[in-house]
Amino acid sequence: AQSVTQPDIHITVSEGASLELRCNYSYGATPYLFWYVQSPGQGLQLLLKYFSGDTLVQGIKGFEAEFKRSQSSFNLRKPSVHWSDAAEYFCAVVPTGANNLFFGTGTRLTVIP
Amino acid sequence: ETGVTQSPTHLIKTRGQQVTLRCSSQSGHNTVSWYQQALGQGPQFIFQYYREEENGRGNFPPRFSGLQFPNYSSELNVNALELDDSALYLCASSLATGLETQYFGPGTRLLVL
């Protein structure tokens, strides 16, 4: 079945530590890939997206993501986490031929001092 | 440039009632998509409107309906509310359909009792 999987429901990191959030997808053709962040009481904000080309994508707020076709993955990374990064992170795809987003179930990030 | 706005922010209804949620798209955007986000889940696509016509629909029953107006603002109507309709309803606008970035509003939180 077609799906977007975020295996980690909740991750806790210390401020200043590095971060990697995992995302795997299961679609016949490589979909278009996105990462969104949702702070409490807020809508979703786009961090970055991948359509084609360079497999390492830079986004806002110091985030980056790497597309790995062989692993059907699009993991989000940040070298040094700030307390303000605490939020819910969603990986999403737009499959080939579609015009809407399909989201994973999200990973909640907690940042401790 | 104003972002996507939604009203109301919160709403409480009882089972069987009808509800209308409203969304004003970002200036210049002609496409509006609606998503339902249940607690602890990722958003799920309800439908999309492009230039006042429905342009794709997710796996939601016909009691979920919508409208888009000439100014590209949009309404989501839900009839015969059920308890499982309790969720955060997100509206997103974009310049066009397809791979254009979707900008999300803060959402309307609906509680059905």
CSV table of C-alpha atoms in Angstrom, one decimal:
chain,number,residue,atom,x,y,z
A,1,ALA,CA,0.0,0.0,0.0
A,2,GLN,CA,1.1,3.5,-0.7
A,3,SER,CA,2.2,5.2,2.5
A,4,VAL,CA,4.5,7.7,4.3
A,5,THR,CA,6.1,6.4,7.4
A,6,GLN,CA,7.6,8.3,10.2
A,7,PRO,CA,8.9,5.6,12.6
A,8,ASP,CA,9.6,7.9,15.5
A,9,ILE,CA,6.6,9.2,17.3
A,10,HIS,CA,8.5,11.3,19.8
A,11,ILE,CA,12.2,12.3,20.0
A,12,THR,CA,13.9,14.2,22.8
A,13,VAL,CA,17.2,15.9,22.2
A,14,SER,CA,19.4,18.3,24.2
A,15,GLU,CA,19.7,21.9,23.0
A,16,GLY,CA,22.8,22.1,20.8
A,17,ALA,CA,22.7,18.5,19.8
A,18,SER,CA,22.3,17.2,16.3
A,19,LEU,CA,18.9,16.0,15.0
A,20,GLU,CA,17.8,13.5,12.5
A,21,LEU,CA,14.1,12.7,11.8
A,22,ARG,CA,13.3,9.7,9.7
A,23,CYS,CA,10.8,9.5,6.8
A,24,ASN,CA,10.2,6.6,4.5
A,25,TYR,CA,7.7,6.4,1.6
A,26,SER,CA,6.2,3.6,-0.3
A,27,TYR,CA,5.1,4.6,-3.8
A,28,GLY,CA,5.6,3.1,-7.2
A,29,ALA,CA,7.4,6.1,-8.6
A,30,THR,CA,9.4,8.6,-6.6
A,31,PRO,CA,6.9,11.2,-5.3
A,32,TYR,CA,7.7,14.8,-4.6
A,33,LEU,CA,8.9,15.1,-1.0
A,34,PHE,CA,8.3,17.7,1.7
A,35,TRP,CA,8.9,18.4,5.3
A,36,TYR,CA,6.5,20.6,7.3
A,37,VAL,CA,6.7,21.8,10.9
A,38,GLN,CA,3.7,22.5,13.2
A,39,SER,CA,4.1,24.5,16.4
A,40,PRO,CA,1.3,24.2,19.0
A,41,GLY,CA,-1.8,26.1,17.9
A,42,GLN,CA,-0.2,26.9,14.6
A,43,GLY,CA,-0.7,25.8,11.0
A,44,LEU,CA,1.9,23.9,9.0
A,45,GLN,CA,5.0,25.7,7.8
A,46,LEU,CA,7.1,24.4,4.9
A,47,LEU,CA,10.7,23.7,5.8
A,48,LEU,CA,11.9,22.3,2.5
A,49,LYS,CA,11.0,20.3,-0.5
A,50,TYR,CA,12.6,18.0,-3.1
A,51,PHE,CA,11.4,17.6,-6.7
A,52,SER,CA,14.6,16.6,-8.5
A,53,GLY,CA,18.3,17.3,-8.8
A,54,ASP,CA,20.7,17.5,-5.9
A,55,THR,CA,19.7,15.0,-3.3
A,56,LEU,CA,20.7,17.2,-0.4
A,57,VAL,CA,18.2,20.0,0.1
A,58,GLN,CA,18.6,23.0,2.2
A,59,GLY,CA,15.6,24.6,3.9
A,60,ILE,CA,14.7,27.3,6.3
A,61,LYS,CA,15.8,27.5,10.0
A,62,GLY,CA,19.0,25.6,9.3
A,63,PHE,CA,17.3,22.4,8.3
A,64,GLU,CA,18.4,20.1,5.5
A,65,ALA,CA,17.1,16.8,4.1
A,66,GLU,CA,18.7,14.1,2.1
A,67,PHE,CA,16.8,12.0,-0.5
A,68,LYS,CA,18.0,8.4,-0.9
A,69,ARG,CA,16.2,6.6,-3.7
A,70,SER,CA,17.7,3.2,-2.8
A,71,GLN,CA,16.2,3.5,0.7
A,72,SER,CA,13.0,5.3,-0.2
A,73,SER,CA,13.9,7.8,2.5
A,74,PHE,CA,13.9,11.6,3.0
A,75,ASN,CA,15.4,12.2,6.4
A,76,LEU,CA,15.4,15.7,8.0
A,77,ARG,CA,18.6,16.9,9.8
A,78,LYS,CA,19.8,19.8,11.8
A,79,PRO,CA,23.4,20.1,13.1
A,80,SER,CA,22.5,22.0,16.3
A,81,VAL,CA,19.0,22.1,17.7
A,82,HIS,CA,17.6,25.2,19.4
A,83,TRP,CA,14.8,25.3,22.0
A,84,SER,CA,12.5,27.0,19.5
A,85,ASP,CA,12.7,23.9,17.3
A,86,ALA,CA,10.4,22.0,19.6
A,87,ALA,CA,7.4,21.2,17.5
A,88,GLU,CA,5.7,18.5,15.5
A,89,TYR,CA,7.4,17.6,12.2
A,90,PHE,CA,5.6,16.1,9.3
A,91,CYS,CA,7.0,14.4,6.2
A,92,ALA,CA,4.6,14.6,3.2
A,93,VAL,CA,4.6,13.6,-0.4
A,94,VAL,CA,2.7,14.5,-3.6
A,95,PRO,CA,2.6,11.3,-5.7
A,96,THR,CA,3.1,11.5,-9.4
A,97,GLY,CA,-0.1,12.7,-11.0
A,98,ALA,CA,-1.6,13.9,-7.8
A,99,ASN,CA,-2.1,17.5,-6.7
A,100,ASN,CA,-2.5,17.1,-2.9
A,101,LEU,CA,-0.2,16.2,0.0
A,102,PHE,CA,-0.2,12.9,1.8
A,103,PHE,CA,1.3,13.2,5.3
A,104,GLY,CA,3.0,10.9,7.7
A,105,THR,CA,1.8,10.7,11.3
A,106,GLY,CA,4.4,13.1,12.5
A,107,THR,CA,7.3,13.2,14.9
A,108,ARG,CA,7.1,15.3,18.1
A,109,LEU,CA,10.4,16.9,19.0
A,110,THR,CA,11.1,17.9,22.6
A,111,VAL,CA,14.2,20.0,23.3
A,112,ILE,CA,15.7,19.9,26.8
A,113,PRO,CA,18.1,22.5,28.1
B,1,GLU,CA,0.8,40.4,1.8
B,2,THR,CA,-1.6,38.6,4.2
B,3,GLY,CA,-1.4,35.0,4.9
B,4,VAL,CA,-4.1,32.3,5.0
B,5,THR,CA,-6.7,33.0,7.6
B,6,GLN,CA,-9.4,30.7,9.0
B,7,SER,CA,-12.5,31.3,11.0
B,8,PRO,CA,-13.6,30.5,13.6
B,9,THR,CA,-10.6,29.3,15.6
B,10,HIS,CA,-12.6,27.0,17.8
B,11,LEU,CA,-16.1,25.5,17.5
B,12,ILE,CA,-18.2,23.2,19.6
B,13,LYS,CA,-21.2,21.4,18.0
B,14,THR,CA,-23.4,18.4,18.9
B,15,ARG,CA,-23.8,15.3,16.9
B,16,GLY,CA,-26.2,15.7,13.9
B,17,GLN,CA,-25.6,19.4,13.5
B,18,GLN,CA,-24.1,21.1,10.5
B,19,VAL,CA,-21.0,23.3,10.5
B,20,THR,CA,-19.4,25.8,8.1
B,21,LEU,CA,-15.7,26.7,8.3
B,22,ARG,CA,-14.2,29.5,6.4
B,23,CYS,CA,-10.9,30.2,4.8
B,24,SER,CA,-9.4,33.3,3.1
B,25,SER,CA,-6.6,32.4,0.8
B,26,GLN,CA,-3.3,34.2,0.5
B,27,SER,CA,-3.3,37.2,-1.8
B,28,GLY,CA,-3.0,36.0,-5.5
B,29,HIS,CA,-3.6,32.4,-4.8
B,30,ASN,CA,-6.4,30.7,-6.8
B,31,THR,CA,-6.3,27.2,-5.3
B,32,VAL,CA,-7.6,26.1,-1.8
B,33,SER,CA,-7.1,22.7,-0.3
B,34,TRP,CA,-8.8,21.4,2.9
B,35,TYR,CA,-7.3,18.9,5.3
B,36,GLN,CA,-8.6,17.2,8.4
B,37,GLN,CA,-6.1,16.5,11.2
B,38,ALA,CA,-7.3,14.2,13.9
B,39,LEU,CA,-5.6,14.2,17.3
B,40,GLY,CA,-2.1,12.6,17.0
B,41,GLN,CA,-2.4,12.1,13.3
B,42,GLY,CA,-1.1,13.8,10.1
B,43,PRO,CA,-3.5,15.9,8.0
B,44,GLN,CA,-5.7,14.0,5.6
B,45,PHE,CA,-6.8,15.6,2.3
B,46,ILE,CA,-10.5,16.3,2.0
B,47,PHE,CA,-10.7,18.2,-1.3
B,48,GLN,CA,-9.3,21.0,-3.4
B,49,TYR,CA,-10.9,23.9,-5.2
B,50,TYR,CA,-9.3,25.6,-8.2
B,51,ARG,CA,-11.0,28.6,-9.7
B,52,GLU,CA,-14.3,27.8,-8.0
B,53,GLU,CA,-14.4,24.2,-9.2
B,54,GLU,CA,-13.7,21.0,-7.2
B,55,ASN,CA,-10.4,19.7,-8.4
B,56,GLY,CA,-9.8,16.5,-6.5
B,57,ARG,CA,-11.3,14.8,-3.5
B,58,GLY,CA,-9.9,12.5,-0.8
B,59,ASN,CA,-11.7,9.6,0.9
B,60,PHE,CA,-14.4,11.6,2.7
B,61,PRO,CA,-18.2,11.1,2.5
B,62,PRO,CA,-20.5,13.5,0.5
B,63,ARG,CA,-21.6,15.2,3.8
B,64,PHE,CA,-18.3,17.0,3.5
B,65,SER,CA,-18.8,19.6,0.9
B,66,GLY,CA,-17.2,22.9,-0.1
B,67,LEU,CA,-17.4,26.1,-2.1
B,68,GLN,CA,-14.9,28.5,-3.5
B,69,PHE,CA,-15.9,32.1,-4.2
B,70,PRO,CA,-14.8,34.5,-7.0
B,71,ASN,CA,-12.3,36.1,-4.6
B,72,TYR,CA,-10.9,32.5,-4.0
B,73,SER,CA,-11.9,32.3,-0.4
B,74,SER,CA,-13.5,29.0,0.5
B,75,GLU,CA,-15.9,27.3,2.8
B,76,LEU,CA,-16.0,23.7,4.1
B,77,ASN,CA,-19.4,22.4,5.1
B,78,VAL,CA,-20.0,19.3,7.1
B,79,ASN,CA,-23.5,18.0,7.6
B,80,ALA,CA,-24.8,15.4,10.1
B,81,LEU,CA,-21.8,15.8,12.3
B,82,GLU,CA,-20.4,12.7,13.9
B,83,LEU,CA,-18.2,12.4,17.0
B,84,ASP,CA,-15.3,11.3,14.7
B,85,ASP,CA,-15.5,14.6,12.9
B,86,SER,CA,-13.8,16.2,15.9
B,87,ALA,CA,-10.5,17.4,14.5
B,88,LEU,CA,-8.4,20.4,13.4
B,89,TYR,CA,-9.4,21.5,10.0
B,90,LEU,CA,-6.7,23.1,8.0
B,91,CYS,CA,-7.0,25.2,4.9
B,92,ALA,CA,-4.1,25.7,2.5
B,93,SER,CA,-3.8,28.0,-0.5
B,94,SER,CA,-1.5,27.9,-3.4
B,95,LEU,CA,-0.8,29.8,-6.6
B,96,ALA,CA,-2.1,26.9,-8.7
B,97,THR,CA,-2.6,23.2,-8.5
B,98,GLY,CA,0.1,20.5,-8.6
B,99,LEU,CA,3.5,21.2,-7.1
B,100,GLU,CA,3.0,24.8,-6.1
B,101,THR,CA,3.8,25.3,-2.4
B,102,GLN,CA,0.7,25.1,-0.2
B,103,TYR,CA,0.6,27.7,2.6
B,104,PHE,CA,-1.4,26.7,5.6
B,105,GLY,CA,-3.7,28.6,7.8
B,106,PRO,CA,-3.8,28.1,11.6
B,107,GLY,CA,-6.8,25.8,11.4
B,108,THR,CA,-10.2,25.6,13.0
B,109,ARG,CA,-10.5,23.2,15.9
B,110,LEU,CA,-13.9,21.4,15.9
B,111,LEU,CA,-15.3,19.5,18.8
B,112,VAL,CA,-18.4,17.4,18.3
B,113,LEU,CA,-20.2,16.3,21.5
